[in-house]
PDB file of C-alpha atoms in Angstrom:
ATOM      1  CA  MET A   1      74.737  92.092 115.836  1.00 46.00           C
ATOM      2  CA  SER A   2      78.323  93.376 115.682  1.00 51.00           C
ATOM      3  CA  SER A   3      79.632  96.268 117.743  1.00 56.00           C
ATOM      4  CA  MET A   4      80.001  98.167 114.455  1.00 55.00           C
ATOM      5  CA  SER A   5      76.262  97.849 113.833  1.00 56.00           C
ATOM      6  CA  PHE A   6      75.554  99.254 117.289  1.00 53.00           C
ATOM      7  CA  LYS A   7      77.872 102.208 116.673  1.00 56.00           C
ATOM      8  CA  VAL A   8      76.184 103.070 113.390  1.00 58.00           C
ATOM      9  CA  LYS A   9      72.742 102.528 114.960  1.00 54.00           C
ATOM     10  CA  ASP A  10      73.698 104.907 117.790  1.00 55.00           C
ATOM     11  CA  PHE A  11      74.716 107.460 115.182  1.00 54.00           C
ATOM     12  CA  PHE A  12      71.289 107.404 113.562  1.00 56.00           C
ATOM     13  CA  ASN A  13      69.593 107.818 116.933  1.00 55.00           C
ATOM     14  CA  GLY A  14      71.060 111.316 117.021  1.00 52.00           C
ATOM     15  CA  GLY A  15      72.446 113.221 119.932  1.00 50.00           C
ATOM     16  CA  PRO A  16      75.061 115.885 120.449  1.00 53.00           C
ATOM     17  CA  ASN A  17      77.823 115.722 117.869  1.00 83.00           C
ATOM     18  CA  GLN A  18      77.636 112.114 116.842  1.00 90.00           C
ATOM     19  CA  ALA A  19      80.544 112.644 114.430  1.00 92.00           C
ATOM     20  CA  ASP A  20      82.851 113.294 117.400  1.00 94.00           C
ATOM     21  CA  LYS A  21      81.590 110.112 119.074  1.00 95.00           C
ATOM     22  CA  LEU A  22      82.241 108.051 115.943  1.00 96.00           C
ATOM     23  CA  VAL A  23      85.728 109.554 115.574  1.00 97.00           C
ATOM     24  CA  GLU A  24      86.446 108.765 119.230  1.00 97.00           C
ATOM     25  CA  ASP A  25      85.369 105.156 118.630  1.00 97.00           C
ATOM     26  CA  ALA A  26      87.585 104.894 115.532  1.00 98.00           C
ATOM     27  CA  THR A  27      90.589 106.423 117.316  1.00 98.00           C
ATOM     28  CA  SER A  28      90.131 104.939 120.773  1.00 97.00           C
ATOM     29  CA  GLU A  29      93.196 104.454 122.940  1.00 97.00           C
ATOM     30  CA  ALA A  30      91.877 100.923 123.557  1.00 97.00           C
ATOM     31  CA  LEU A  31      92.386  99.905 119.909  1.00 97.00           C
ATOM     32  CA  ASP A  32      95.559  97.994 119.080  1.00 95.00           C
ATOM     33  CA  GLU A  33      95.175  98.699 115.369  1.00 97.00           C
ATOM     34  CA  PRO A  34      92.832 100.641 113.085  1.00 98.00           C
ATOM     35  CA  ASP A  35      89.218  99.469 113.047  1.00 98.00           C
ATOM     36  CA  TRP A  36      88.968  99.144 109.267  1.00 98.00           C
ATOM     37  CA  ALA A  37      85.285  98.191 109.338  1.00 97.00           C
ATOM     38  CA  LEU A  38      84.391 101.359 111.245  1.00 97.00           C
ATOM     39  CA  ASN A  39      86.716 103.547 109.156  1.00 97.00           C
ATOM     40  CA  LEU A  40      85.158 102.300 105.917  1.00 97.00           C
ATOM     41  CA  ASP A  41      81.628 102.564 107.341  1.00 96.00           C
ATOM     42  CA  LEU A  42      82.363 106.226 108.093  1.00 96.00           C
ATOM     43  CA  CYS A  43      83.414 106.677 104.459  1.00 96.00           C
ATOM     44  CA  ASP A  44      80.169 105.052 103.327  1.00 95.00           C
ATOM     45  CA  LEU A  45      78.131 107.369 105.564  1.00 94.00           C
ATOM     46  CA  ILE A  46      79.875 110.434 104.129  1.00 94.00           C
ATOM     47  CA  ASN A  47      79.490 109.228 100.553  1.00 94.00           C
ATOM     48  CA  ALA A  48      75.766 108.588 101.156  1.00 95.00           C
ATOM     49  CA  ASP A  49      75.366 112.098 102.672  1.00 93.00           C
ATOM     50  CA  LYS A  50      74.311 110.589 106.008  1.00 93.00           C
ATOM     51  CA  LEU A  51      77.263 112.081 107.868  1.00 92.00           C
ATOM     52  CA  SER A  52      78.850 115.504 107.515  1.00 91.00           C
ATOM     53  CA  SER A  53      82.407 115.321 106.245  1.00 91.00           C
ATOM     54  CA  VAL A  54      82.983 118.728 107.873  1.00 92.00           C
ATOM     55  CA  GLU A  55      82.013 117.434 111.322  1.00 93.00           C
ATOM     56  CA  LEU A  56      84.015 114.250 110.899  1.00 94.00           C
ATOM     57  CA  VAL A  57      87.156 116.104 109.786  1.00 94.00           C
ATOM     58  CA  ARG A  58      86.765 118.511 112.725  1.00 94.00           C
ATOM     59  CA  GLY A  59      86.549 115.515 115.056  1.00 95.00           C
ATOM     60  CA  ILE A  60      89.685 113.996 113.544  1.00 96.00           C
ATOM     61  CA  LYS A  61      91.511 117.310 113.908  1.00 95.00           C
ATOM     62  CA  LYS A  62      90.682 117.288 117.643  1.00 95.00           C
ATOM     63  CA  ARG A  63      92.173 113.809 117.961  1.00 96.00           C
ATOM     64  CA  ILE A  64      95.356 114.671 116.031  1.00 96.00           C
ATOM     65  CA  VAL A  65      96.253 117.356 118.580  1.00 94.00           C
ATOM     66  CA  LEU A  66      95.981 115.006 121.567  1.00 94.00           C
ATOM     67  CA  LYS A  67      99.297 113.929 123.075  1.00 93.00           C
ATOM     68  CA  SER A  68      98.559 110.195 122.896  1.00 96.00           C
ATOM     69  CA  PRO A  69     100.735 108.648 120.159  1.00 97.00           C
ATOM     70  CA  ARG A  70      98.223 105.842 119.578  1.00 98.00           C
ATOM     71  CA  VAL A  71      95.266 108.224 119.206  1.00 98.00           C
ATOM     72  CA  GLN A  72      97.309 110.473 116.899  1.00 98.00           C
ATOM     73  CA  TYR A  73      98.250 107.509 114.710  1.00 98.00           C
ATOM     74  CA  LEU A  74      94.688 106.178 114.515  1.00 98.00           C
ATOM     75  CA  ALA A  75      93.435 109.691 113.688  1.00 98.00           C
ATOM     76  CA  LEU A  76      95.992 109.982 110.878  1.00 98.00           C
ATOM     77  CA  VAL A  77      94.966 106.565 109.513  1.00 98.00           C
ATOM     78  CA  LEU A  78      91.281 107.537 109.658  1.00 98.00           C
ATOM     79  CA  LEU A  79      92.023 110.830 107.913  1.00 96.00           C
ATOM     80  CA  GLU A  80      94.020 109.064 105.213  1.00 95.00           C
ATOM     81  CA  THR A  81      91.195 106.546 104.724  1.00 96.00           C
ATOM     82  CA  LEU A  82      88.640 109.336 104.334  1.00 95.00           C
ATOM     83  CA  VAL A  83      90.725 111.273 101.834  1.00 91.00           C
ATOM     84  CA  LYS A  84      91.313 108.149  99.744  1.00 91.00           C
ATOM     85  CA  ASN A  85      87.682 107.001  99.821  1.00 93.00           C
ATOM     86  CA  CYS A  86      85.548 110.156 100.063  1.00 91.00           C
ATOM     87  CA  GLU A  87      85.649 112.768  97.357  1.00 84.00           C
ATOM     88  CA  LYS A  88      84.381 115.459  99.747  1.00 81.00           C
ATOM     89  CA  ALA A  89      86.950 114.837 102.471  1.00 84.00           C
ATOM     90  CA  PHE A  90      90.032 116.377 100.862  1.00 80.00           C
ATOM     91  CA  SER A  91      88.472 119.819 100.453  1.00 79.00           C
ATOM     92  CA  GLU A  92      87.404 119.681 104.112  1.00 84.00           C
ATOM     93  CA  VAL A  93      90.970 118.880 105.168  1.00 82.00           C
ATOM     94  CA  ALA A  94      92.129 122.133 103.573  1.00 74.00           C
ATOM     95  CA  ALA A  95      89.095 124.152 104.715  1.00 76.00           C
ATOM     96  CA  GLU A  96      89.354 123.015 108.338  1.00 74.00           C
ATOM     97  CA  ARG A  97      93.083 123.739 108.475  1.00 84.00           C
ATOM     98  CA  VAL A  98      93.929 120.136 109.316  1.00 89.00           C
ATOM     99  CA  LEU A  99      97.185 120.481 107.387  1.00 86.00           C
ATOM    100  CA  ASP A 100      98.238 123.186 109.849  1.00 87.00           C
ATOM    101  CA  GLU A 101      97.686 120.759 112.740  1.00 91.00           C
ATOM    102  CA  MET A 102      99.613 118.072 110.898  1.00 92.00           C
ATOM    103  CA  VAL A 103     102.541 120.477 110.477  1.00 89.00           C
ATOM    104  CA  ARG A 104     102.396 121.300 114.209  1.00 92.00           C
ATOM    105  CA  LEU A 105     102.437 117.566 114.914  1.00 94.00           C
ATOM    106  CA  ILE A 106     105.485 117.166 112.665  1.00 93.00           C
ATOM    107  CA  ASP A 107     107.275 120.117 114.291  1.00 92.00           C
ATOM    108  CA  ASP A 108     106.522 119.002 117.867  1.00 95.00           C
ATOM    109  CA  PRO A 109     109.674 117.359 119.301  1.00 95.00           C
ATOM    110  CA  GLN A 110     107.468 115.144 121.499  1.00 95.00           C
ATOM    111  CA  THR A 111     105.756 113.529 118.491  1.00 96.00           C
ATOM    112  CA  VAL A 112     106.861 109.934 118.016  1.00 97.00           C
ATOM    113  CA  VAL A 113     108.850 109.301 114.839  1.00 97.00           C
ATOM    114  CA  ASN A 114     106.256 106.964 113.297  1.00 97.00           C
ATOM    115  CA  ASN A 115     103.502 109.594 113.588  1.00 97.00           C
ATOM    116  CA  ARG A 116     105.771 112.327 112.254  1.00 96.00           C
ATOM    117  CA  ASN A 117     106.684 110.161 109.261  1.00 96.00           C
ATOM    118  CA  LYS A 118     103.033 109.187 108.675  1.00 97.00           C
ATOM    119  CA  ALA A 119     101.968 112.850 108.589  1.00 95.00           C
ATOM    120  CA  LEU A 120     104.842 113.770 106.255  1.00 93.00           C
ATOM    121  CA  MET A 121     104.047 110.895 103.887  1.00 94.00           C
ATOM    122  CA  MET A 122     100.366 111.859 103.798  1.00 92.00           C
ATOM    123  CA  ILE A 123     101.111 115.500 102.970  1.00 87.00           C
ATOM    124  CA  GLU A 124     103.586 114.480 100.293  1.00 85.00           C
ATOM    125  CA  ALA A 125     101.160 111.948  98.762  1.00 87.00           C
ATOM    126  CA  TRP A 126      98.376 114.530  98.690  1.00 82.00           C
ATOM    127  CA  ALA A 127     100.669 117.037  97.003  1.00 77.00           C
ATOM    128  CA  GLU A 128     101.630 114.494  94.355  1.00 77.00           C
ATOM    129  CA  SER A 129      98.037 113.457  93.707  1.00 75.00           C
ATOM    130  CA  THR A 130      96.697 116.992  93.409  1.00 68.00           C
ATOM    131  CA  GLY A 131      98.686 119.910  92.111  1.00 63.00           C
ATOM    132  CA  GLU A 132      96.535 122.281  94.167  1.00 60.00           C
ATOM    133  CA  LEU A 133      98.282 121.398  97.418  1.00 59.00           C
ATOM    134  CA  ARG A 134     101.705 122.435  96.170  1.00 60.00           C
ATOM    135  CA  TYR A 135     100.571 126.058  96.200  1.00 59.00           C
ATOM    136  CA  LEU A 136      99.395 126.092  99.810  1.00 61.00           C
ATOM    137  CA  PRO A 137     101.777 127.928 102.160  1.00 63.00           C
ATOM    138  CA  VAL A 138     101.642 125.051 104.668  1.00 60.00           C
ATOM    139  CA  TYR A 139     102.979 122.648 102.032  1.00 60.00           C
ATOM    140  CA  GLU A 140     105.816 125.003 101.140  1.00 62.00           C
ATOM    141  CA  GLU A 141     106.639 125.482 104.827  1.00 63.00           C
ATOM    142  CA  THR A 142     106.672 121.736 105.421  1.00 58.00           C
ATOM    143  CA  TYR A 143     108.960 120.882 102.544  1.00 57.00           C
ATOM    144  CA  LYS A 144     111.362 123.818 102.387  1.00 56.00           C
ATOM    145  CA  PHE A 145     114.877 122.917 103.382  1.00 41.00           C
TER     146      PHE A 145
END
């Protein structure tokens, strides 16, 4: 049985805030690159209503604000994967004020350039794919010159 199967099995066994645990696994400092199997399994769980998109997005938001560049990057990749593959995720990103944290990440002089660029590209792509985002103050703030 793969480690992914154990992670999902652990999730179904319950416990305090399993979404946070799954996000920590998907954004672990020990990962050299995104764990695509886990990221897509999380999307499947959300789409099957077996995992709360609200809790998962909150967990990702917690990881974005950490000072570890690797964890920030993996959290951004996970967030991007969710938004692209889970219909419910985008509304949670706006509702949980994740965009605000992404703007703080962009504005923080200690943020590595790759993470800053990743966050900017994600916000821009979301704005282009949905006209709704263009009217949010955080989008205007991010892209005013």
